[in-house]
Amino acid sequence: MTSLHFVCRARQALAAGALLLSASAFAHNPVVECRQISADTIQCRGAFSDGSLAPGVRLDVMSYEDKVLVSGKLDKSSMLSFKKPKGDFFVLFDAGPGHVVEVDHAEIVAGAAR
């Protein structure tokens, strides 16, 4: 292999790597934050890592037996408040394939969602 051939292959590898990195820079991952804002109320905010909001995206509160306890959609501010269920639960944010996030009740802390 000539040194020129090696340099060309190295440039191709670098170009392919740069293309992959730039594609991931445009990706946006779902982000959900849930907080307990009162003794019986949970507030969740869903969005994407690129800062875009997610109004209209479904957010379900599920039991560990996969029973839907509360079903709703995020409002124009990407927020949804609901009455805290009794027992164990998790919040399911589903913005489509590859954009699903679960928040377990044990991860929910006090204070308003930001």
PDB file of N, CA and C in Angstrom:
ATOM      1  N   MET A   1       0.852  -1.173   0.000  1.00  0.00           N
ATOM      2  CA  MET A   1       0.000   0.000   0.000  1.00  0.00           C
ATOM      3  C   MET A   1       0.900   1.239   0.000  1.00  0.00           C
ATOM      4  N   THR A   2       0.632   2.146  -0.908  1.00  0.00           N
ATOM      5  CA  THR A   2       1.428   3.362  -0.992  1.00  0.00           C
ATOM      6  C   THR A   2       0.986   4.328   0.093  1.00  0.00           C
ATOM      7  N   SER A   3       1.865   5.268   0.414  1.00  0.00           N
ATOM      8  CA  SER A   3       1.515   6.239   1.448  1.00  0.00           C
ATOM      9  C   SER A   3       0.356   7.125   0.987  1.00  0.00           C
ATOM     10  N   LEU A   4       0.253   7.392  -0.308  1.00  0.00           N
ATOM     11  CA  LEU A   4      -0.859   8.179  -0.831  1.00  0.00           C
ATOM     12  C   LEU A   4      -2.179   7.423  -0.629  1.00  0.00           C
ATOM     13  N   HIS A   5      -2.160   6.119  -0.886  1.00  0.00           N
ATOM     14  CA  HIS A   5      -3.357   5.292  -0.686  1.00  0.00           C
ATOM     15  C   HIS A   5      -3.763   5.304   0.795  1.00  0.00           C
ATOM     16  N   PHE A   6      -2.786   5.229   1.687  1.00  0.00           N
ATOM     17  CA  PHE A   6      -3.056   5.244   3.123  1.00  0.00           C
ATOM     18  C   PHE A   6      -3.682   6.574   3.541  1.00  0.00           C
ATOM     19  N   VAL A   7      -3.149   7.676   3.027  1.00  0.00           N
ATOM     20  CA  VAL A   7      -3.670   9.007   3.346  1.00  0.00           C
ATOM     21  C   VAL A   7      -5.116   9.142   2.866  1.00  0.00           C
ATOM     22  N   CYS A   8      -5.415   8.642   1.677  1.00  0.00           N
ATOM     23  CA  CYS A   8      -6.789   8.710   1.150  1.00  0.00           C
ATOM     24  C   CYS A   8      -7.750   7.919   2.035  1.00  0.00           C
ATOM     25  N   ARG A   9      -7.319   6.720   2.460  1.00  0.00           N
ATOM     26  CA  ARG A   9      -8.173   5.906   3.336  1.00  0.00           C
ATOM     27  C   ARG A   9      -8.392   6.595   4.686  1.00  0.00           C
ATOM     28  N   ALA A  10      -7.370   7.231   5.206  1.00  0.00           N
ATOM     29  CA  ALA A  10      -7.486   7.934   6.486  1.00  0.00           C
ATOM     30  C   ALA A  10      -8.467   9.097   6.362  1.00  0.00           C
ATOM     31  N   ARG A  11      -8.393   9.811   5.263  1.00  0.00           N
ATOM     32  CA  ARG A  11      -9.325  10.922   5.035  1.00  0.00           C
ATOM     33  C   ARG A  11     -10.760  10.420   4.917  1.00  0.00           C
ATOM     34  N   GLN A  12     -10.950   9.291   4.232  1.00  0.00           N
ATOM     35  CA  GLN A  12     -12.299   8.714   4.110  1.00  0.00           C
ATOM     36  C   GLN A  12     -12.836   8.329   5.481  1.00  0.00           C
ATOM     37  N   ALA A  13     -11.995   7.736   6.320  1.00  0.00           N
ATOM     38  CA  ALA A  13     -12.422   7.330   7.662  1.00  0.00           C
ATOM     39  C   ALA A  13     -12.782   8.550   8.503  1.00  0.00           C
ATOM     40  N   LEU A  14     -11.979   9.604   8.408  1.00  0.00           N
ATOM     41  CA  LEU A  14     -12.276  10.832   9.141  1.00  0.00           C
ATOM     42  C   LEU A  14     -13.574  11.474   8.657  1.00  0.00           C
ATOM     43  N   ALA A  15     -13.796  11.489   7.367  1.00  0.00           N
ATOM     44  CA  ALA A  15     -15.019  12.063   6.818  1.00  0.00           C
ATOM     45  C   ALA A  15     -16.242  11.270   7.282  1.00  0.00           C
ATOM     46  N   ALA A  16     -16.133   9.946   7.281  1.00  0.00           N
ATOM     47  CA  ALA A  16     -17.251   9.109   7.742  1.00  0.00           C
ATOM     48  C   ALA A  16     -17.529   9.355   9.219  1.00  0.00           C
ATOM     49  N   GLY A  17     -16.479   9.483  10.018  1.00  0.00           N
ATOM     50  CA  GLY A  17     -16.649   9.760  11.445  1.00  0.00           C
ATOM     51  C   GLY A  17     -17.295  11.114  11.682  1.00  0.00           C
ATOM     52  N   ALA A  18     -16.884  12.117  10.926  1.00  0.00           N
ATOM     53  CA  ALA A  18     -17.469  13.450  11.064  1.00  0.00           C
ATOM     54  C   ALA A  18     -18.942  13.434  10.683  1.00  0.00           C
ATOM     55  N   LEU A  19     -19.290  12.674   9.667  1.00  0.00           N
ATOM     56  CA  LEU A  19     -20.686  12.578   9.247  1.00  0.00           C
ATOM     57  C   LEU A  19     -21.534  11.951  10.350  1.00  0.00           C
ATOM     58  N   LEU A  20     -21.030  10.897  10.971  1.00  0.00           N
ATOM     59  CA  LEU A  20     -21.764  10.252  12.064  1.00  0.00           C
ATOM     60  C   LEU A  20     -21.925  11.193  13.246  1.00  0.00           C
ATOM     61  N   LEU A  21     -20.897  11.936  13.592  1.00  0.00           N
ATOM     62  CA  LEU A  21     -20.976  12.880  14.702  1.00  0.00           C
ATOM     63  C   LEU A  21     -21.965  13.998  14.412  1.00  0.00           C
ATOM     64  N   SER A  22     -21.978  14.501  13.186  1.00  0.00           N
ATOM     65  CA  SER A  22     -22.904  15.582  12.869  1.00  0.00           C
ATOM     66  C   SER A  22     -24.334  15.082  12.876  1.00  0.00           C
ATOM     67  N   ALA A  23     -24.573  13.838  12.494  1.00  0.00           N
ATOM     68  CA  ALA A  23     -25.930  13.283  12.533  1.00  0.00           C
ATOM     69  C   ALA A  23     -26.411  13.160  13.969  1.00  0.00           C
ATOM     70  N   SER A  24     -25.528  12.764  14.887  1.00  0.00           N
ATOM     71  CA  SER A  24     -25.948  12.633  16.278  1.00  0.00           C
ATOM     72  C   SER A  24     -26.163  13.999  16.916  1.00  0.00           C
ATOM     73  N   ALA A  25     -25.508  15.035  16.411  1.00  0.00           N
ATOM     74  CA  ALA A  25     -25.704  16.371  16.954  1.00  0.00           C
ATOM     75  C   ALA A  25     -27.109  16.878  16.673  1.00  0.00           C
ATOM     76  N   PHE A  26     -27.719  16.409  15.580  1.00  0.00           N
ATOM     77  CA  PHE A  26     -29.062  16.840  15.247  1.00  0.00           C
ATOM     78  C   PHE A  26     -30.132  15.968  15.902  1.00  0.00           C
ATOM     79  N   ALA A  27     -29.740  14.873  16.534  1.00  0.00           N
ATOM     80  CA  ALA A  27     -30.694  13.991  17.186  1.00  0.00           C
ATOM     81  C   ALA A  27     -31.275  14.700  18.400  1.00  0.00           C
ATOM     82  N   HIS A  28     -32.517  14.378  18.705  1.00  0.00           N
ATOM     83  CA  HIS A  28     -33.114  14.925  19.916  1.00  0.00           C
ATOM     84  C   HIS A  28     -33.751  13.779  20.694  1.00  0.00           C
ATOM     85  N   ASN A  29     -33.323  13.672  21.923  1.00  0.00           N
ATOM     86  CA  ASN A  29     -33.800  12.620  22.796  1.00  0.00           C
ATOM     87  C   ASN A  29     -34.911  13.152  23.690  1.00  0.00           C
ATOM     88  N   PRO A  30     -35.871  12.303  24.041  1.00  0.00           N
ATOM     89  CA  PRO A  30     -36.938  12.746  24.932  1.00  0.00           C
ATOM     90  C   PRO A  30     -36.406  12.935  26.352  1.00  0.00           C
ATOM     91  N   VAL A  31     -36.945  13.938  27.023  1.00  0.00           N
ATOM     92  CA  VAL A  31     -36.572  14.257  28.394  1.00  0.00           C
ATOM     93  C   VAL A  31     -37.862  14.491  29.165  1.00  0.00           C
ATOM     94  N   VAL A  32     -37.995  13.838  30.313  1.00  0.00           N
ATOM     95  CA  VAL A  32     -39.184  14.010  31.146  1.00  0.00           C
ATOM     96  C   VAL A  32     -38.752  14.284  32.574  1.00  0.00           C
ATOM     97  N   GLU A  33     -39.386  15.274  33.175  1.00  0.00           N
ATOM     98  CA  GLU A  33     -39.148  15.578  34.574  1.00  0.00           C
ATOM     99  C   GLU A  33     -40.494  15.599  35.278  1.00  0.00           C
ATOM    100  N   CYS A  34     -40.606  14.839  36.361  1.00  0.00           N
ATOM    101  CA  CYS A  34     -41.831  14.822  37.153  1.00  0.00           C
ATOM    102  C   CYS A  34     -41.495  15.228  38.582  1.00  0.00           C
ATOM    103  N   ARG A  35     -42.364  16.026  39.148  1.00  0.00           N
ATOM    104  CA  ARG A  35     -42.183  16.502  40.522  1.00  0.00           C
ATOM    105  C   ARG A  35     -43.509  16.436  41.261  1.00  0.00           C
ATOM    106  N   GLN A  36     -43.428  16.206  42.563  1.00  0.00           N
ATOM    107  CA  GLN A  36     -44.622  16.227  43.399  1.00  0.00           C
ATOM    108  C   GLN A  36     -44.798  17.655  43.883  1.00  0.00           C
ATOM    109  N   ILE A  37     -45.877  18.317  43.429  1.00  0.00           N
ATOM    110  CA  ILE A  37     -46.056  19.735  43.739  1.00  0.00           C
ATOM    111  C   ILE A  37     -46.969  19.963  44.938  1.00  0.00           C
ATOM    112  N   SER A  38     -47.665  18.923  45.383  1.00  0.00           N
ATOM    113  CA  SER A  38     -48.458  18.984  46.614  1.00  0.00           C
ATOM    114  C   SER A  38     -48.583  17.557  47.139  1.00  0.00           C
ATOM    115  N   ALA A  39     -49.268  17.394  48.242  1.00  0.00           N
ATOM    116  CA  ALA A  39     -49.384  16.066  48.855  1.00  0.00           C
ATOM    117  C   ALA A  39     -50.006  15.043  47.917  1.00  0.00           C
ATOM    118  N   ASP A  40     -50.875  15.506  47.010  1.00  0.00           N
ATOM    119  CA  ASP A  40     -51.574  14.551  46.146  1.00  0.00           C
ATOM    120  C   ASP A  40     -51.489  14.866  44.653  1.00  0.00           C
ATOM    121  N   THR A  41     -50.567  15.748  44.259  1.00  0.00           N
ATOM    122  CA  THR A  41     -50.473  16.143  42.855  1.00  0.00           C
ATOM    123  C   THR A  41     -49.051  15.998  42.321  1.00  0.00           C
ATOM    124  N   ILE A  42     -48.967  15.370  41.150  1.00  0.00           N
ATOM    125  CA  ILE A  42     -47.705  15.232  40.423  1.00  0.00           C
ATOM    126  C   ILE A  42     -47.793  16.091  39.166  1.00  0.00           C
ATOM    127  N   GLN A  43     -46.704  16.760  38.835  1.00  0.00           N
ATOM    128  CA  GLN A  43     -46.629  17.569  37.615  1.00  0.00           C
ATOM    129  C   GLN A  43     -45.441  17.083  36.800  1.00  0.00           C
ATOM    130  N   CYS A  44     -45.684  16.796  35.524  1.00  0.00           N
ATOM    131  CA  CYS A  44     -44.609  16.338  34.639  1.00  0.00           C
ATOM    132  C   CYS A  44     -44.463  17.299  33.467  1.00  0.00           C
ATOM    133  N   ARG A  45     -43.227  17.428  33.013  1.00  0.00           N
ATOM    134  CA  ARG A  45     -42.925  18.233  31.825  1.00  0.00           C
ATOM    135  C   ARG A  45     -42.111  17.361  30.879  1.00  0.00           C
ATOM    136  N   GLY A  46     -42.578  17.270  29.656  1.00  0.00           N
ATOM    137  CA  GLY A  46     -41.871  16.505  28.640  1.00  0.00           C
ATOM    138  C   GLY A  46     -41.340  17.432  27.566  1.00  0.00           C
ATOM    139  N   ALA A  47     -40.166  17.118  27.066  1.00  0.00           N
ATOM    140  CA  ALA A  47     -39.554  17.927  26.012  1.00  0.00           C
ATOM    141  C   ALA A  47     -38.501  17.066  25.321  1.00  0.00           C
ATOM    142  N   PHE A  48     -37.656  17.711  24.540  1.00  0.00           N
ATOM    143  CA  PHE A  48     -36.575  17.016  23.853  1.00  0.00           C
ATOM    144  C   PHE A  48     -35.251  17.684  24.193  1.00  0.00           C
ATOM    145  N   SER A  49     -34.177  16.930  24.079  1.00  0.00           N
ATOM    146  CA  SER A  49     -32.859  17.421  24.472  1.00  0.00           C
ATOM    147  C   SER A  49     -32.396  18.625  23.660  1.00  0.00           C
ATOM    148  N   ASP A  50     -33.005  18.854  22.497  1.00  0.00           N
ATOM    149  CA  ASP A  50     -32.633  20.024  21.695  1.00  0.00           C
ATOM    150  C   ASP A  50     -33.383  21.281  22.133  1.00  0.00           C
ATOM    151  N   GLY A  51     -34.205  21.139  23.201  1.00  0.00           N
ATOM    152  CA  GLY A  51     -34.942  22.281  23.729  1.00  0.00           C
ATOM    153  C   GLY A  51     -36.357  22.409  23.205  1.00  0.00           C
ATOM    154  N   SER A  52     -36.728  21.616  22.211  1.00  0.00           N
ATOM    155  CA  SER A  52     -38.087  21.717  21.678  1.00  0.00           C
ATOM    156  C   SER A  52     -39.090  21.096  22.639  1.00  0.00           C
ATOM    157  N   LEU A  53     -40.274  21.696  22.685  1.00  0.00           N
ATOM    158  CA  LEU A  53     -41.343  21.225  23.547  1.00  0.00           C
ATOM    159  C   LEU A  53     -42.076  20.066  22.887  1.00  0.00           C
ATOM    160  N   ALA A  54     -42.982  19.446  23.647  1.00  0.00           N
ATOM    161  CA  ALA A  54     -43.689  18.270  23.145  1.00  0.00           C
ATOM    162  C   ALA A  54     -45.195  18.349  23.399  1.00  0.00           C
ATOM    163  N   PRO A  55     -45.837  19.461  23.046  1.00  0.00           N
ATOM    164  CA  PRO A  55     -47.271  19.548  23.285  1.00  0.00           C
ATOM    165  C   PRO A  55     -48.024  18.474  22.502  1.00  0.00           C
ATOM    166  N   GLY A  56     -49.037  17.906  23.149  1.00  0.00           N
ATOM    167  CA  GLY A  56     -49.846  16.892  22.491  1.00  0.00           C
ATOM    168  C   GLY A  56     -49.304  15.479  22.603  1.00  0.00           C
ATOM    169  N   VAL A  57     -48.103  15.312  23.128  1.00  0.00           N
ATOM    170  CA  VAL A  57     -47.527  13.972  23.276  1.00  0.00           C
ATOM    171  C   VAL A  57     -48.221  13.267  24.443  1.00  0.00           C
ATOM    172  N   ARG A  58     -48.512  11.998  24.241  1.00  0.00           N
ATOM    173  CA  ARG A  58     -49.190  11.195  25.260  1.00  0.00           C
ATOM    174  C   ARG A  58     -48.277  10.934  26.441  1.00  0.00           C
ATOM    175  N   LEU A  59     -48.882  11.044  27.617  1.00  0.00           N
ATOM    176  CA  LEU A  59     -48.199  10.733  28.856  1.00  0.00           C
ATOM    177  C   LEU A  59     -49.161   9.885  29.683  1.00  0.00           C
ATOM    178  N   ASP A  60     -48.774   8.660  29.988  1.00  0.00           N
ATOM    179  CA  ASP A  60     -49.623   7.755  30.755  1.00  0.00           C
ATOM    180  C   ASP A  60     -48.975   7.443  32.090  1.00  0.00           C
ATOM    181  N   VAL A  61     -49.811   7.317  33.104  1.00  0.00           N
ATOM    182  CA  VAL A  61     -49.372   6.872  34.419  1.00  0.00           C
ATOM    183  C   VAL A  61     -49.790   5.413  34.516  1.00  0.00           C
ATOM    184  N   MET A  62     -48.807   4.545  34.759  1.00  0.00           N
ATOM    185  CA  MET A  62     -49.027   3.104  34.690  1.00  0.00           C
ATOM    186  C   MET A  62     -48.739   2.420  36.026  1.00  0.00           C
ATOM    187  N   SER A  63     -49.510   1.362  36.302  1.00  0.00           N
ATOM    188  CA  SER A  63     -49.188   0.516  37.446  1.00  0.00           C
ATOM    189  C   SER A  63     -48.079  -0.441  37.031  1.00  0.00           C
ATOM    190  N   TYR A  64     -47.481  -1.104  37.989  1.00  0.00           N
ATOM    191  CA  TYR A  64     -46.443  -2.080  37.667  1.00  0.00           C
ATOM    192  C   TYR A  64     -47.030  -3.291  36.938  1.00  0.00           C
ATOM    193  N   GLU A  65     -48.340  -3.419  36.960  1.00  0.00           N
ATOM    194  CA  GLU A  65     -49.019  -4.497  36.228  1.00  0.00           C
ATOM    195  C   GLU A  65     -49.417  -4.033  34.828  1.00  0.00           C
ATOM    196  N   ASP A  66     -48.879  -2.896  34.389  1.00  0.00           N
ATOM    197  CA  ASP A  66     -49.145  -2.291  33.081  1.00  0.00           C
ATOM    198  C   ASP A  66     -50.596  -1.880  32.872  1.00  0.00           C
ATOM    199  N   LYS A  67     -51.276  -1.522  33.934  1.00  0.00           N
ATOM    200  CA  LYS A  67     -52.631  -0.972  33.850  1.00  0.00           C
ATOM    201  C   LYS A  67     -52.517   0.551  33.786  1.00  0.00           C
ATOM    202  N   VAL A  68     -53.247   1.165  32.858  1.00  0.00           N
ATOM    203  CA  VAL A  68     -53.240   2.625  32.742  1.00  0.00           C
ATOM    204  C   VAL A  68     -54.049   3.214  33.893  1.00  0.00           C
ATOM    205  N   LEU A  69     -53.391   4.000  34.741  1.00  0.00           N
ATOM    206  CA  LEU A  69     -54.051   4.637  35.877  1.00  0.00           C
ATOM    207  C   LEU A  69     -54.547   6.029  35.514  1.00  0.00           C
ATOM    208  N   VAL A  70     -53.762   6.741  34.735  1.00  0.00           N
ATOM    209  CA  VAL A  70     -54.110   8.085  34.249  1.00  0.00           C
ATOM    210  C   VAL A  70     -53.577   8.188  32.833  1.00  0.00           C
ATOM    211  N   SER A  71     -54.382   8.727  31.943  1.00  0.00           N
ATOM    212  CA  SER A  71     -53.946   8.931  30.569  1.00  0.00           C
ATOM    213  C   SER A  71     -54.165  10.389  30.202  1.00  0.00           C
ATOM    214  N   GLY A  72     -53.188  10.996  29.572  1.00  0.00           N
ATOM    215  CA  GLY A  72     -53.335  12.395  29.190  1.00  0.00           C
ATOM    216  C   GLY A  72     -52.358  12.773  28.101  1.00  0.00           C
ATOM    217  N   LYS A  73     -52.451  14.024  27.699  1.00  0.00           N
ATOM    218  CA  LYS A  73     -51.529  14.587  26.717  1.00  0.00           C
ATOM    219  C   LYS A  73     -50.946  15.862  27.291  1.00  0.00           C
ATOM    220  N   LEU A  74     -49.704  16.136  26.928  1.00  0.00           N
ATOM    221  CA  LEU A  74     -49.057  17.349  27.402  1.00  0.00           C
ATOM    222  C   LEU A  74     -49.735  18.577  26.806  1.00  0.00           C
ATOM    223  N   ASP A  75     -49.890  19.625  27.624  1.00  0.00           N
ATOM    224  CA  ASP A  75     -50.531  20.851  27.153  1.00  0.00           C
ATOM    225  C   ASP A  75     -49.552  21.676  26.310  1.00  0.00           C
ATOM    226  N   LYS A  76     -49.947  22.893  25.939  1.00  0.00           N
ATOM    227  CA  LYS A  76     -49.108  23.724  25.065  1.00  0.00           C
ATOM    228  C   LYS A  76     -47.773  24.094  25.704  1.00  0.00           C
ATOM    229  N   SER A  77     -47.677  23.968  27.033  1.00  0.00           N
ATOM    230  CA  SER A  77     -46.417  24.214  27.738  1.00  0.00           C
ATOM    231  C   SER A  77     -45.654  22.922  28.000  1.00  0.00           C
ATOM    232  N   SER A  78     -46.124  21.823  27.391  1.00  0.00           N
ATOM    233  CA  SER A  78     -45.532  20.492  27.567  1.00  0.00           C
ATOM    234  C   SER A  78     -45.637  19.998  29.002  1.00  0.00           C
ATOM    235  N   MET A  79     -46.712  20.377  29.685  1.00  0.00           N
ATOM    236  CA  MET A  79     -46.927  19.993  31.077  1.00  0.00           C
ATOM    237  C   MET A  79     -48.198  19.155  31.212  1.00  0.00           C
ATOM    238  N   LEU A  80     -48.213  18.313  32.244  1.00  0.00           N
ATOM    239  CA  LEU A  80     -49.408  17.570  32.626  1.00  0.00           C
ATOM    240  C   LEU A  80     -49.353  17.354  34.127  1.00  0.00           C
ATOM    241  N   SER A  81     -50.448  17.706  34.807  1.00  0.00           N
ATOM    242  CA  SER A  81     -50.573  17.467  36.243  1.00  0.00           C
ATOM    243  C   SER A  81     -51.637  16.410  36.454  1.00  0.00           C
ATOM    244  N   PHE A  82     -51.447  15.579  37.478  1.00  0.00           N
ATOM    245  CA  PHE A  82     -52.418  14.530  37.771  1.00  0.00           C
ATOM    246  C   PHE A  82     -52.373  14.183  39.251  1.00  0.00           C
ATOM    247  N   LYS A  83     -53.471  13.589  39.717  1.00  0.00           N
ATOM    248  CA  LYS A  83     -53.561  13.165  41.102  1.00  0.00           C
ATOM    249  C   LYS A  83     -52.630  11.967  41.308  1.00  0.00           C
ATOM    250  N   LYS A  84     -51.842  12.024  42.360  1.00  0.00           N
ATOM    251  CA  LYS A  84     -50.890  10.958  42.653  1.00  0.00           C
ATOM    252  C   LYS A  84     -51.654   9.665  42.952  1.00  0.00           C
ATOM    253  N   PRO A  85     -51.366   8.605  42.199  1.00  0.00           N
ATOM    254  CA  PRO A  85     -52.043   7.330  42.460  1.00  0.00           C
ATOM    255  C   PRO A  85     -51.554   6.715  43.783  1.00  0.00           C
ATOM    256  N   LYS A  86     -52.413   5.889  44.359  1.00  0.00           N
ATOM    257  CA  LYS A  86     -51.990   5.131  45.532  1.00  0.00           C
ATOM    258  C   LYS A  86     -51.150   3.954  45.047  1.00  0.00           C
ATOM    259  N   GLY A  87     -50.124   3.600  45.754  1.00  0.00           N
ATOM    260  CA  GLY A  87     -49.292   2.466  45.376  1.00  0.00           C
ATOM    261  C   GLY A  87     -48.204   2.854  44.390  1.00  0.00           C
ATOM    262  N   ASP A  88     -47.513   1.833  43.922  1.00  0.00           N
ATOM    263  CA  ASP A  88     -46.390   2.028  43.006  1.00  0.00           C
ATOM    264  C   ASP A  88     -46.877   2.320  41.587  1.00  0.00           C
ATOM    265  N   PHE A  89     -46.147   3.194  40.883  1.00  0.00           N
ATOM    266  CA  PHE A  89     -46.505   3.544  39.510  1.00  0.00           C
ATOM    267  C   PHE A  89     -45.278   4.074  38.787  1.00  0.00           C
ATOM    268  N   PHE A  90     -45.431   4.220  37.483  1.00  0.00           N
ATOM    269  CA  PHE A  90     -44.406   4.900  36.694  1.00  0.00           C
ATOM    270  C   PHE A  90     -45.100   5.739  35.638  1.00  0.00           C
ATOM    271  N   VAL A  91     -44.401   6.757  35.156  1.00  0.00           N
ATOM    272  CA  VAL A  91     -44.910   7.661  34.129  1.00  0.00           C
ATOM    273  C   VAL A  91     -44.279   7.246  32.809  1.00  0.00           C
ATOM    274  N   LEU A  92     -45.099   7.103  31.790  1.00  0.00           N
ATOM    275  CA  LEU A  92     -44.641   6.678  30.466  1.00  0.00           C
ATOM    276  C   LEU A  92     -44.866   7.814  29.471  1.00  0.00           C
ATOM    277  N   PHE A  93     -43.783   8.349  28.951  1.00  0.00           N
ATOM    278  CA  PHE A  93     -43.811   9.412  27.935  1.00  0.00           C
ATOM    279  C   PHE A  93     -43.513   8.730  26.606  1.00  0.00           C
ATOM    280  N   ASP A  94     -44.462   8.784  25.675  1.00  0.00           N
ATOM    281  CA  ASP A  94     -44.299   8.064  24.409  1.00  0.00           C
ATOM    282  C   ASP A  94     -44.480   9.020  23.236  1.00  0.00           C
ATOM    283  N   ALA A  95     -43.345   9.468  22.680  1.00  0.00           N
ATOM    284  CA  ALA A  95     -43.367  10.377  21.535  1.00  0.00           C
ATOM    285  C   ALA A  95     -43.074   9.625  20.238  1.00  0.00           C
ATOM    286  N   GLY A  96     -43.251   8.295  20.245  1.00  0.00           N
ATOM    287  CA  GLY A  96     -43.033   7.493  19.050  1.00  0.00           C
ATOM    288  C   GLY A  96     -41.818   6.594  19.189  1.00  0.00           C
ATOM    289  N   PRO A  97     -41.602   5.744  18.196  1.00  0.00           N
ATOM    290  CA  PRO A  97     -40.492   4.787  18.248  1.00  0.00           C
ATOM    291  C   PRO A  97     -39.147   5.459  18.532  1.00  0.00           C
ATOM    292  N   GLY A  98     -38.447   4.935  19.510  1.00  0.00           N
ATOM    293  CA  GLY A  98     -37.154   5.492  19.878  1.00  0.00           C
ATOM    294  C   GLY A  98     -37.233   6.716  20.764  1.00  0.00           C
ATOM    295  N   HIS A  99     -38.446   7.149  21.077  1.00  0.00           N
ATOM    296  CA  HIS A  99     -38.643   8.350  21.885  1.00  0.00           C
ATOM    297  C   HIS A  99     -39.575   8.048  23.058  1.00  0.00           C
ATOM    298  N   VAL A 100     -39.218   7.020  23.820  1.00  0.00           N
ATOM    299  CA  VAL A 100     -40.021   6.596  24.963  1.00  0.00           C
ATOM    300  C   VAL A 100     -39.172   6.727  26.223  1.00  0.00           C
ATOM    301  N   VAL A 101     -39.761   7.311  27.270  1.00  0.00           N
ATOM    302  CA  VAL A 101     -39.068   7.471  28.541  1.00  0.00           C
ATOM    303  C   VAL A 101     -40.010   7.041  29.654  1.00  0.00           C
ATOM    304  N   GLU A 102     -39.467   6.360  30.644  1.00  0.00           N
ATOM    305  CA  GLU A 102     -40.226   5.991  31.833  1.00  0.00           C
ATOM    306  C   GLU A 102     -39.608   6.677  33.039  1.00  0.00           C
ATOM    307  N   VAL A 103     -40.479   7.179  33.931  1.00  0.00           N
ATOM    308  CA  VAL A 103     -40.032   7.781  35.188  1.00  0.00           C
ATOM    309  C   VAL A 103     -40.717   7.008  36.306  1.00  0.00           C
ATOM    310  N   ASP A 104     -39.929   6.331  37.134  1.00  0.00           N
ATOM    311  CA  ASP A 104     -40.489   5.567  38.241  1.00  0.00           C
ATOM    312  C   ASP A 104     -40.895   6.501  39.372  1.00  0.00           C
ATOM    313  N   HIS A 105     -41.937   6.128  40.104  1.00  0.00           N
ATOM    314  CA  HIS A 105     -42.432   6.974  41.188  1.00  0.00           C
ATOM    315  C   HIS A 105     -41.345   7.286  42.211  1.00  0.00           C
ATOM    316  N   ALA A 106     -40.397   6.386  42.401  1.00  0.00           N
ATOM    317  CA  ALA A 106     -39.315   6.606  43.370  1.00  0.00           C
ATOM    318  C   ALA A 106     -38.368   7.729  42.932  1.00  0.00           C
ATOM    319  N   GLU A 107     -38.384   8.090  41.644  1.00  0.00           N
ATOM    320  CA  GLU A 107     -37.509   9.148  41.125  1.00  0.00           C
ATOM    321  C   GLU A 107     -38.146  10.532  41.222  1.00  0.00           C
ATOM    322  N   ILE A 108     -39.414  10.597  41.596  1.00  0.00           N
ATOM    323  CA  ILE A 108     -40.133  11.865  41.643  1.00  0.00           C
ATOM    324  C   ILE A 108     -39.848  12.572  42.954  1.00  0.00           C
ATOM    325  N   VAL A 109     -39.368  13.813  42.853  1.00  0.00           N
ATOM    326  CA  VAL A 109     -39.022  14.609  44.037  1.00  0.00           C
ATOM    327  C   VAL A 109     -39.997  15.761  44.189  1.00  0.00           C
ATOM    328  N   ALA A 110     -39.947  16.422  45.324  1.00  0.00           N
ATOM    329  CA  ALA A 110     -40.837  17.552  45.594  1.00  0.00           C
ATOM    330  C   ALA A 110     -40.378  18.800  44.857  1.00  0.00           C
ATOM    331  N   GLY A 111     -41.337  19.651  44.487  1.00  0.00           N
ATOM    332  CA  GLY A 111     -41.051  20.916  43.820  1.00  0.00           C
ATOM    333  C   GLY A 111     -41.669  20.961  42.451  1.00  0.00           C
ATOM    334  N   ALA A 112     -41.848  22.138  41.894  1.00  0.00           N
ATOM    335  CA  ALA A 112     -42.463  22.301  40.575  1.00  0.00           C
ATOM    336  C   ALA A 112     -41.524  21.852  39.476  1.00  0.00           C
ATOM    337  N   ALA A 113     -42.077  21.215  38.429  1.00  0.00           N
ATOM    338  CA  ALA A 113     -41.286  20.822  37.258  1.00  0.00           C
ATOM    339  C   ALA A 113     -40.818  22.084  36.540  1.00  0.00           C
ATOM    340  N   ARG A 114     -39.599  22.053  36.036  1.00  0.00           N
ATOM    341  CA  ARG A 114     -39.020  23.242  35.379  1.00  0.00           C
ATOM    342  C   ARG A 114     -39.252  23.235  33.907  1.00  0.00           C
TER     343      ARG A 114
END
